Amino acid sequence: MLKDSKISHHRTSSVQNANCVVMVPPKEFKFNAETAGDNEFQHQLDLTNDQVTKQAMSEFDAMVERLRSEGVQVVEFDYPLSGTETPDAVFPNNWFSTTPDGSLYTFPMACRNRQCEVRPEALIKQLQESGRAVNKQVSLEHLVENHTYLESTGVMVFDHLNHTIYAALSQRCNKQVLNNYAQRVGYDRVVSFSTALPGSNSPIYHTNVMMAVGESFCVICDEVIVEEERRFVLKSLSKDKQIISISVDQMNHFCGNLLQLETASGQKVIAMSKSAYDAFTPAQINQLSSHGKLLPFDVSTIEQIGGGSVRCMLGEVFLPKK
């Protein structure tokens, strides 16, 4: 059943949009058989590994360059290689999150080769060199031992202005760990819900492929939320957000996988993939454009093979400046 978990805790002040993101180059990127079990967005392409790497790196470099030219700070985390390949390292938003008080959280990941992506010491060093202060590191990774997972902003979509976390429950989003994390960061409202994909009836693997929350808008594929919980979720969002409802087909083109950011000068931009941009209707493009400059990126190789898109490639940095 749907839970609107009330947890009282000291609140930290917050803003909705980050003006700095971590991005990880896809040096080992390829189809990840380990994650394909519950990620219906992944597809094998008829390309060699070298072709995949070349195309993915080209898409990544173009996205970094454009974000920087628009005034968004990009911390390029060129992570050290280890004995285990990390084909999904290009999606760093699943293993860490940051808060304005200078905390860096690391999370329990469901797949073994994705657990090897978690390199907090190297990331902290790079963040500090980029002028961001990390005052505290909190690790939730030990929860992997209990087979309980919480894949950060892949499964948690934040409404920072209302101290609310939206989350589609799945094997990658454990309800108890979710509520515990909300309590730790002082977010007193958790709206968790169940989803079912048409055809397979499987839950959505990551909330951020079906919904995105901006400062005053929300994009959501509400038809995948189970019927008895759908109205509650929409009612919660509609209090102060313009709701842009997308179809399952649009969700499959990653229309739900976008992120509103801020530039150094405070301008709003909305990062999304070109396939998402092309799948929105003209009316929806008009609605989105009223909330910020739209930045479509061609990441077709990454999103088809990896089953994640632009939002997954962006680890938001809310840490204070040093």
mmCIF file of C-alpha atoms in Angstrom:
data_model
loop_
_atom_site.group_PDB
_atom_site.id
_atom_site.type_symbol
_atom_site.label_atom_id
_atom_site.label_comp_id
_atom_site.label_asym_id
_atom_site.label_seq_id
_atom_site.Cartn_x
_atom_site.Cartn_y
_atom_site.Cartn_z
ATOM 1 C CA MET A 1 0.000 0.000 0.000
ATOM 2 C CA LEU A 2 0.973 3.609 -0.501
ATOM 3 C CA LYS A 3 2.730 5.286 2.377
ATOM 4 C CA ASP A 4 3.121 8.974 3.012
ATOM 5 C CA SER A 5 5.698 8.519 5.751
ATOM 6 C CA LYS A 6 5.846 11.428 8.161
ATOM 7 C CA ILE A 7 9.219 11.773 9.862
ATOM 8 C CA SER A 8 10.076 14.774 11.987
ATOM 9 C CA HIS A 9 13.710 15.876 11.840
ATOM 10 C CA HIS A 10 15.811 19.001 11.641
ATOM 11 C CA ARG A 11 15.566 20.453 8.141
ATOM 12 C CA THR A 12 18.417 21.800 6.101
ATOM 13 C CA SER A 13 17.551 24.690 3.797
ATOM 14 C CA SER A 14 17.572 23.635 0.177
ATOM 15 C CA VAL A 15 17.185 24.713 -3.406
ATOM 16 C CA GLN A 16 15.774 22.541 -6.165
ATOM 17 C CA ASN A 17 18.458 22.824 -8.798
ATOM 18 C CA ALA A 18 22.173 22.109 -8.725
ATOM 19 C CA ASN A 19 24.581 24.351 -10.652
ATOM 20 C CA CYS A 20 27.288 21.690 -10.614
ATOM 21 C CA VAL A 21 27.243 18.040 -11.724
ATOM 22 C CA VAL A 22 29.597 15.071 -11.681
ATOM 23 C CA MET A 23 29.979 13.210 -14.975
ATOM 24 C CA VAL A 24 31.972 10.021 -15.531
ATOM 25 C CA PRO A 25 33.538 9.186 -18.913
ATOM 26 C CA PRO A 26 32.281 5.867 -20.378
ATOM 27 C CA LYS A 27 35.762 4.298 -20.622
ATOM 28 C CA GLU A 28 34.474 0.745 -20.077
ATOM 29 C CA PHE A 29 30.949 1.263 -21.403
ATOM 30 C CA LYS A 30 29.156 -1.700 -22.964
ATOM 31 C CA PHE A 31 25.974 -3.776 -22.566
ATOM 32 C CA ASN A 32 25.752 -4.822 -18.899
ATOM 33 C CA ALA A 33 24.238 -8.316 -18.686
ATOM 34 C CA GLU A 34 24.067 -8.064 -14.856
ATOM 35 C CA THR A 35 21.645 -5.121 -14.910
ATOM 36 C CA ALA A 36 19.599 -6.330 -17.892
ATOM 37 C CA GLY A 37 17.564 -8.677 -15.688
ATOM 38 C CA ASP A 38 15.268 -5.884 -14.456
ATOM 39 C CA ASN A 39 16.105 -3.033 -16.851
ATOM 40 C CA GLU A 40 13.779 -3.333 -19.842
ATOM 41 C CA PHE A 41 15.310 -0.198 -21.395
ATOM 42 C CA GLN A 42 18.607 -1.924 -22.319
ATOM 43 C CA HIS A 43 19.237 -3.188 -25.873
ATOM 44 C CA GLN A 44 22.128 -4.972 -27.538
ATOM 45 C CA LEU A 45 23.327 -3.154 -30.672
ATOM 46 C CA ASP A 46 25.187 -4.726 -33.567
ATOM 47 C CA LEU A 47 28.433 -2.867 -32.871
ATOM 48 C CA THR A 48 31.904 -3.942 -31.780
ATOM 49 C CA ASN A 49 33.095 -2.974 -28.289
ATOM 50 C CA ASP A 50 35.500 -0.480 -29.862
ATOM 51 C CA GLN A 51 32.686 1.150 -31.853
ATOM 52 C CA VAL A 52 30.502 1.349 -28.734
ATOM 53 C CA THR A 53 33.297 2.968 -26.690
ATOM 54 C CA LYS A 54 34.121 5.456 -29.445
ATOM 55 C CA GLN A 55 30.483 6.511 -29.943
ATOM 56 C CA ALA A 56 29.754 6.697 -26.214
ATOM 57 C CA MET A 57 32.869 8.813 -25.538
ATOM 58 C CA SER A 58 31.928 11.144 -28.385
ATOM 59 C CA GLU A 59 28.395 11.590 -26.974
ATOM 60 C CA PHE A 60 29.799 12.152 -23.482
ATOM 61 C CA ASP A 61 32.396 14.733 -24.567
ATOM 62 C CA ALA A 62 29.812 16.737 -26.532
ATOM 63 C CA MET A 63 27.468 16.791 -23.528
ATOM 64 C CA VAL A 64 30.222 17.965 -21.145
ATOM 65 C CA GLU A 65 31.289 20.708 -23.550
ATOM 66 C CA ARG A 66 27.735 21.996 -24.089
ATOM 67 C CA LEU A 67 26.854 22.033 -20.379
ATOM 68 C CA ARG A 68 30.017 23.980 -19.609
ATOM 69 C CA SER A 69 29.350 26.424 -22.437
ATOM 70 C CA GLU A 70 25.885 27.054 -20.950
ATOM 71 C CA GLY A 71 27.422 27.864 -17.552
ATOM 72 C CA VAL A 72 26.874 24.617 -15.629
ATOM 73 C CA GLN A 73 29.950 23.458 -13.680
ATOM 74 C CA VAL A 74 30.917 19.906 -14.708
ATOM 75 C CA VAL A 75 33.280 17.884 -12.533
ATOM 76 C CA GLU A 76 34.651 15.194 -14.827
ATOM 77 C CA PHE A 77 35.381 12.230 -12.558
ATOM 78 C CA ASP A 78 37.939 10.250 -14.511
ATOM 79 C CA TYR A 79 37.798 7.318 -12.122
ATOM 80 C CA PRO A 80 40.645 4.866 -11.543
ATOM 81 C CA LEU A 81 40.166 1.480 -13.224
ATOM 82 C CA SER A 82 39.982 -1.647 -11.061
ATOM 83 C CA GLY A 83 40.071 -5.403 -11.632
ATOM 84 C CA THR A 84 36.317 -5.485 -12.276
ATOM 85 C CA GLU A 85 34.924 -3.750 -15.359
ATOM 86 C CA THR A 86 32.292 -1.104 -14.682
ATOM 87 C CA PRO A 87 30.234 -0.838 -17.890
ATOM 88 C CA ASP A 88 27.640 1.471 -16.241
ATOM 89 C CA ALA A 89 30.060 3.938 -14.600
ATOM 90 C CA VAL A 90 28.712 6.639 -16.947
ATOM 91 C CA PHE A 91 25.608 6.703 -14.672
ATOM 92 C CA PRO A 92 27.113 8.028 -11.391
ATOM 93 C CA ASN A 93 23.842 9.360 -10.010
ATOM 94 C CA ASN A 94 23.011 5.851 -8.758
ATOM 95 C CA TRP A 95 25.781 5.537 -6.174
ATOM 96 C CA PHE A 96 26.148 8.895 -4.465
ATOM 97 C CA SER A 97 24.259 12.016 -3.473
ATOM 98 C CA THR A 98 25.243 15.303 -1.857
ATOM 99 C CA THR A 99 23.538 17.775 0.460
ATOM 100 C CA PRO A 100 24.015 21.521 1.046
ATOM 101 C CA ASP A 101 25.518 20.913 4.513
ATOM 102 C CA GLY A 102 28.536 19.301 2.841
ATOM 103 C CA SER A 103 27.578 15.640 3.246
ATOM 104 C CA LEU A 104 28.342 12.982 0.640
ATOM 105 C CA TYR A 105 26.265 9.801 0.874
ATOM 106 C CA THR A 106 27.149 6.530 -0.846
ATOM 107 C CA PHE A 107 24.515 3.883 -1.510
ATOM 108 C CA PRO A 108 24.011 0.108 -1.701
ATOM 109 C CA MET A 109 23.836 -0.948 -5.366
ATOM 110 C CA ALA A 110 21.959 -4.080 -6.455
ATOM 111 C CA CYS A 111 24.415 -5.412 -9.082
ATOM 112 C CA ARG A 112 27.894 -6.604 -8.160
ATOM 113 C CA ASN A 113 29.743 -4.893 -11.003
ATOM 114 C CA ARG A 114 27.946 -1.638 -10.203
ATOM 115 C CA GLN A 115 29.080 -1.846 -6.563
ATOM 116 C CA CYS A 116 32.642 -1.485 -7.919
ATOM 117 C CA GLU A 117 31.739 2.005 -9.203
ATOM 118 C CA VAL A 118 31.533 3.326 -5.639
ATOM 119 C CA ARG A 119 34.825 5.171 -5.107
ATOM 120 C CA PRO A 120 34.126 7.872 -2.505
ATOM 121 C CA GLU A 121 37.750 8.752 -1.653
ATOM 122 C CA ALA A 122 38.662 9.450 -5.291
ATOM 123 C CA LEU A 123 35.430 11.413 -5.840
ATOM 124 C CA ILE A 124 35.881 13.503 -2.670
ATOM 125 C CA LYS A 125 39.403 14.416 -3.775
ATOM 126 C CA GLN A 126 38.141 15.515 -7.184
ATOM 127 C CA LEU A 127 35.225 17.485 -5.715
ATOM 128 C CA GLN A 128 37.514 19.320 -3.312
ATOM 129 C CA GLU A 129 39.920 20.122 -6.141
ATOM 130 C CA SER A 130 36.897 21.559 -7.992
ATOM 131 C CA GLY A 131 36.200 23.962 -5.131
ATOM 132 C CA ARG A 132 33.477 22.039 -3.293
ATOM 133 C CA ALA A 133 33.615 21.260 0.425
ATOM 134 C CA VAL A 134 32.931 17.716 1.633
ATOM 135 C CA ASN A 135 32.506 17.957 5.406
ATOM 136 C CA LYS A 136 31.164 14.478 6.059
ATOM 137 C CA GLN A 137 30.893 11.116 4.298
ATOM 138 C CA VAL A 138 28.057 8.728 5.147
ATOM 139 C CA SER A 139 28.157 5.208 3.729
ATOM 140 C CA LEU A 140 25.049 3.041 3.434
ATOM 141 C CA GLU A 141 26.904 0.451 1.343
ATOM 142 C CA HIS A 142 26.986 -2.127 4.155
ATOM 143 C CA LEU A 143 23.244 -2.684 3.601
ATOM 144 C CA VAL A 144 24.195 -4.727 0.516
ATOM 145 C CA GLU A 145 24.915 -7.572 2.955
ATOM 146 C CA ASN A 146 21.185 -7.687 3.809
ATOM 147 C CA HIS A 147 20.265 -7.615 0.086
ATOM 148 C CA THR A 148 18.608 -4.239 0.639
ATOM 149 C CA TYR A 149 19.328 -1.594 -1.976
ATOM 150 C CA LEU A 150 18.734 2.104 -2.546
ATOM 151 C CA GLU A 151 20.223 3.391 -5.796
ATOM 152 C CA SER A 152 20.355 7.086 -4.900
ATOM 153 C CA THR A 153 18.750 9.544 -7.332
ATOM 154 C CA GLY A 154 18.013 6.698 -9.728
ATOM 155 C CA VAL A 155 15.269 5.556 -7.380
ATOM 156 C CA MET A 156 14.663 8.776 -5.409
ATOM 157 C CA VAL A 157 13.255 11.816 -7.188
ATOM 158 C CA PHE A 158 13.542 14.848 -4.916
ATOM 159 C CA ASP A 159 11.239 17.791 -4.466
ATOM 160 C CA HIS A 160 13.794 19.711 -2.416
ATOM 161 C CA LEU A 161 11.568 22.768 -2.001
ATOM 162 C CA ASN A 162 8.932 20.677 -0.199
ATOM 163 C CA HIS A 163 11.382 18.283 1.500
ATOM 164 C CA THR A 164 9.650 15.375 -0.238
ATOM 165 C CA ILE A 165 11.083 12.241 -1.851
ATOM 166 C CA TYR A 166 9.132 10.372 -4.558
ATOM 167 C CA ALA A 167 10.127 6.756 -5.084
ATOM 168 C CA ALA A 168 8.853 3.800 -7.121
ATOM 169 C CA LEU A 169 9.471 0.691 -5.025
ATOM 170 C CA SER A 170 11.473 -2.130 -6.653
ATOM 171 C CA GLN A 171 14.331 -4.471 -5.830
ATOM 172 C CA ARG A 172 16.608 -1.440 -6.263
ATOM 173 C CA CYS A 173 14.543 0.693 -3.874
ATOM 174 C CA ASN A 174 14.014 -0.819 -0.423
ATOM 175 C CA LYS A 175 11.291 0.976 1.510
ATOM 176 C CA GLN A 176 12.972 0.718 4.912
ATOM 177 C CA VAL A 177 16.314 2.057 3.640
ATOM 178 C CA LEU A 178 14.429 4.799 1.770
ATOM 179 C CA ASN A 179 12.629 5.975 4.907
ATOM 180 C CA ASN A 180 15.843 5.784 6.920
ATOM 181 C CA TYR A 181 17.688 7.930 4.375
ATOM 182 C CA ALA A 182 14.869 10.503 4.364
ATOM 183 C CA GLN A 183 15.155 10.736 8.132
ATOM 184 C CA ARG A 184 18.925 11.188 7.957
ATOM 185 C CA VAL A 185 18.680 14.132 5.553
ATOM 186 C CA GLY A 186 15.707 15.707 7.333
ATOM 187 C CA TYR A 187 13.105 15.167 4.607
ATOM 188 C CA ASP A 188 9.867 14.603 6.471
ATOM 189 C CA ARG A 189 7.777 13.290 3.602
ATOM 190 C CA VAL A 190 8.271 10.152 1.521
ATOM 191 C CA VAL A 191 5.771 9.309 -1.215
ATOM 192 C CA SER A 192 6.571 5.730 -2.212
ATOM 193 C CA PHE A 193 4.401 3.833 -4.666
ATOM 194 C CA SER A 194 4.175 0.690 -6.792
ATOM 195 C CA THR A 195 4.473 0.561 -10.586
ATOM 196 C CA ALA A 196 3.713 -2.010 -13.280
ATOM 197 C CA LEU A 197 4.981 -1.920 -16.863
ATOM 198 C CA PRO A 198 2.395 -2.879 -19.493
ATOM 199 C CA GLY A 199 3.002 -6.359 -20.840
ATOM 200 C CA SER A 200 5.481 -7.656 -18.267
ATOM 201 C CA ASN A 201 3.765 -6.159 -15.182
ATOM 202 C CA SER A 202 7.297 -5.657 -13.785
ATOM 203 C CA PRO A 203 8.050 -2.654 -11.602
ATOM 204 C CA ILE A 204 9.988 0.281 -13.084
ATOM 205 C CA TYR A 205 13.652 -0.349 -12.265
ATOM 206 C CA HIS A 206 14.440 3.332 -11.548
ATOM 207 C CA THR A 207 11.981 6.100 -10.662
ATOM 208 C CA ASN A 208 13.936 8.634 -12.724
ATOM 209 C CA VAL A 209 12.976 6.998 -16.025
ATOM 210 C CA MET A 210 9.280 7.618 -15.325
ATOM 211 C CA MET A 211 9.360 11.010 -13.596
ATOM 212 C CA ALA A 212 11.351 14.201 -13.075
ATOM 213 C CA VAL A 213 10.631 17.040 -10.658
ATOM 214 C CA GLY A 214 11.734 20.610 -11.323
ATOM 215 C CA GLU A 215 11.207 23.802 -9.374
ATOM 216 C CA SER A 216 7.648 24.335 -10.581
ATOM 217 C CA PHE A 217 6.933 21.420 -12.941
ATOM 218 C CA CYS A 218 6.873 17.640 -13.001
ATOM 219 C CA VAL A 219 7.114 15.237 -15.934
ATOM 220 C CA ILE A 220 5.505 11.901 -15.059
ATOM 221 C CA CYS A 221 4.323 8.699 -16.726
ATOM 222 C CA ASP A 222 1.481 8.319 -14.248
ATOM 223 C CA GLU A 223 -0.167 5.433 -16.119
ATOM 224 C CA VAL A 224 2.517 3.017 -14.848
ATOM 225 C CA ILE A 225 1.636 3.792 -11.207
ATOM 226 C CA VAL A 226 -0.809 1.210 -9.881
ATOM 227 C CA GLU A 227 -4.301 2.622 -10.106
ATOM 228 C CA GLU A 228 -5.162 2.787 -6.404
ATOM 229 C CA GLU A 229 -2.044 4.892 -5.703
ATOM 230 C CA ARG A 230 -1.943 7.093 -8.791
ATOM 231 C CA ARG A 231 -4.333 9.831 -7.639
ATOM 232 C CA PHE A 232 -2.467 10.308 -4.355
ATOM 233 C CA VAL A 233 0.870 10.823 -6.127
ATOM 234 C CA LEU A 234 -0.609 13.271 -8.658
ATOM 235 C CA LYS A 235 -2.439 15.198 -5.936
ATOM 236 C CA SER A 236 0.803 15.574 -3.991
ATOM 237 C CA LEU A 237 2.685 16.852 -7.044
ATOM 238 C CA SER A 238 -0.052 19.167 -8.269
ATOM 239 C CA LYS A 239 0.008 21.321 -5.109
ATOM 240 C CA ASP A 240 2.679 23.558 -6.617
ATOM 241 C CA LYS A 241 3.862 21.898 -9.850
ATOM 242 C CA GLN A 242 2.646 22.015 -13.420
ATOM 243 C CA ILE A 243 2.169 18.338 -14.291
ATOM 244 C CA ILE A 244 3.272 17.228 -17.757
ATOM 245 C CA SER A 245 1.919 13.717 -18.224
ATOM 246 C CA ILE A 246 3.759 11.437 -20.653
ATOM 247 C CA SER A 247 2.735 8.141 -22.271
ATOM 248 C CA VAL A 248 4.541 4.803 -21.880
ATOM 249 C CA ASP A 249 5.905 5.230 -25.411
ATOM 250 C CA GLN A 250 7.296 8.663 -24.475
ATOM 251 C CA MET A 251 8.768 7.174 -21.303
ATOM 252 C CA ASN A 252 10.471 4.530 -23.465
ATOM 253 C CA HIS A 253 12.085 7.427 -25.348
ATOM 254 C CA PHE A 254 13.355 8.749 -21.977
ATOM 255 C CA CYS A 255 11.016 11.747 -21.736
ATOM 256 C CA GLY A 256 10.900 11.190 -17.969
ATOM 257 C CA ASN A 257 14.693 11.135 -17.670
ATOM 258 C CA LEU A 258 15.488 14.835 -17.624
ATOM 259 C CA LEU A 259 16.958 17.246 -15.102
ATOM 260 C CA GLN A 260 16.484 20.943 -14.426
ATOM 261 C CA LEU A 261 19.793 22.641 -13.586
ATOM 262 C CA GLU A 262 21.008 26.164 -12.957
ATOM 263 C CA THR A 263 23.841 28.035 -14.631
ATOM 264 C CA ALA A 264 26.448 30.101 -12.791
ATOM 265 C CA SER A 265 24.336 33.186 -13.501
ATOM 266 C CA GLY A 266 21.172 31.572 -12.095
ATOM 267 C CA GLN A 267 19.482 30.777 -15.417
ATOM 268 C CA LYS A 268 17.380 27.598 -15.553
ATOM 269 C CA VAL A 269 18.231 24.912 -18.121
ATOM 270 C CA ILE A 270 16.626 21.496 -18.661
ATOM 271 C CA ALA A 271 18.942 18.691 -19.784
ATOM 272 C CA MET A 272 17.387 15.816 -21.743
ATOM 273 C CA SER A 273 18.248 13.469 -24.598
ATOM 274 C CA LYS A 274 17.537 14.252 -28.222
ATOM 275 C CA SER A 275 15.307 11.171 -28.409
ATOM 276 C CA ALA A 276 13.264 12.544 -25.484
ATOM 277 C CA TYR A 277 13.069 16.000 -27.077
ATOM 278 C CA ASP A 278 11.880 14.490 -30.363
ATOM 279 C CA ALA A 279 9.225 12.393 -28.568
ATOM 280 C CA PHE A 280 7.603 15.308 -26.707
ATOM 281 C CA THR A 281 4.596 16.922 -28.392
ATOM 282 C CA PRO A 282 4.906 20.585 -29.481
ATOM 283 C CA ALA A 283 2.538 21.534 -26.630
ATOM 284 C CA GLN A 284 4.726 19.730 -24.103
ATOM 285 C CA ILE A 285 7.865 21.403 -25.517
ATOM 286 C CA ASN A 286 6.136 24.772 -25.001
ATOM 287 C CA GLN A 287 5.268 23.836 -21.417
ATOM 288 C CA LEU A 288 8.809 22.692 -20.637
ATOM 289 C CA SER A 289 10.360 25.745 -22.310
ATOM 290 C CA SER A 290 8.547 27.997 -19.857
ATOM 291 C CA HIS A 291 10.628 26.390 -17.073
ATOM 292 C CA GLY A 292 14.074 26.804 -18.629
ATOM 293 C CA LYS A 293 16.180 26.615 -21.787
ATOM 294 C CA LEU A 294 15.945 23.107 -23.234
ATOM 295 C CA LEU A 295 19.257 21.358 -23.837
ATOM 296 C CA PRO A 296 18.794 18.172 -25.913
ATOM 297 C CA PHE A 297 21.839 15.876 -26.160
ATOM 298 C CA ASP A 298 22.325 13.046 -28.622
ATOM 299 C CA VAL A 299 23.268 10.139 -26.336
ATOM 300 C CA SER A 300 21.555 7.458 -28.420
ATOM 301 C CA THR A 301 24.347 4.870 -28.049
ATOM 302 C CA ILE A 302 24.503 5.320 -24.267
ATOM 303 C CA GLU A 303 20.748 5.238 -23.734
ATOM 304 C CA GLN A 304 20.029 2.271 -25.999
ATOM 305 C CA ILE A 305 22.809 0.038 -24.672
ATOM 306 C CA GLY A 306 22.875 1.319 -21.091
ATOM 307 C CA GLY A 307 19.133 1.676 -20.536
ATOM 308 C CA GLY A 308 19.651 5.084 -18.929
ATOM 309 C CA SER A 309 19.786 8.561 -20.389
ATOM 310 C CA VAL A 310 20.852 12.152 -19.719
ATOM 311 C CA ARG A 311 19.549 12.474 -16.188
ATOM 312 C CA CYS A 312 21.309 9.216 -15.180
ATOM 313 C CA MET A 313 24.602 10.670 -16.442
ATOM 314 C CA LEU A 314 24.387 13.645 -14.063
ATOM 315 C CA GLY A 315 25.317 13.353 -10.388
ATOM 316 C CA GLU A 316 24.080 16.588 -8.808
ATOM 317 C CA VAL A 317 26.463 18.499 -6.522
ATOM 318 C CA PHE A 318 24.737 20.513 -3.788
ATOM 319 C CA LEU A 319 27.918 20.803 -1.697
ATOM 320 C CA PRO A 320 28.903 24.298 -0.508
ATOM 321 C CA LYS A 321 31.739 26.119 -2.233
ATOM 322 C CA LYS A 322 35.024 26.114 -0.332
#
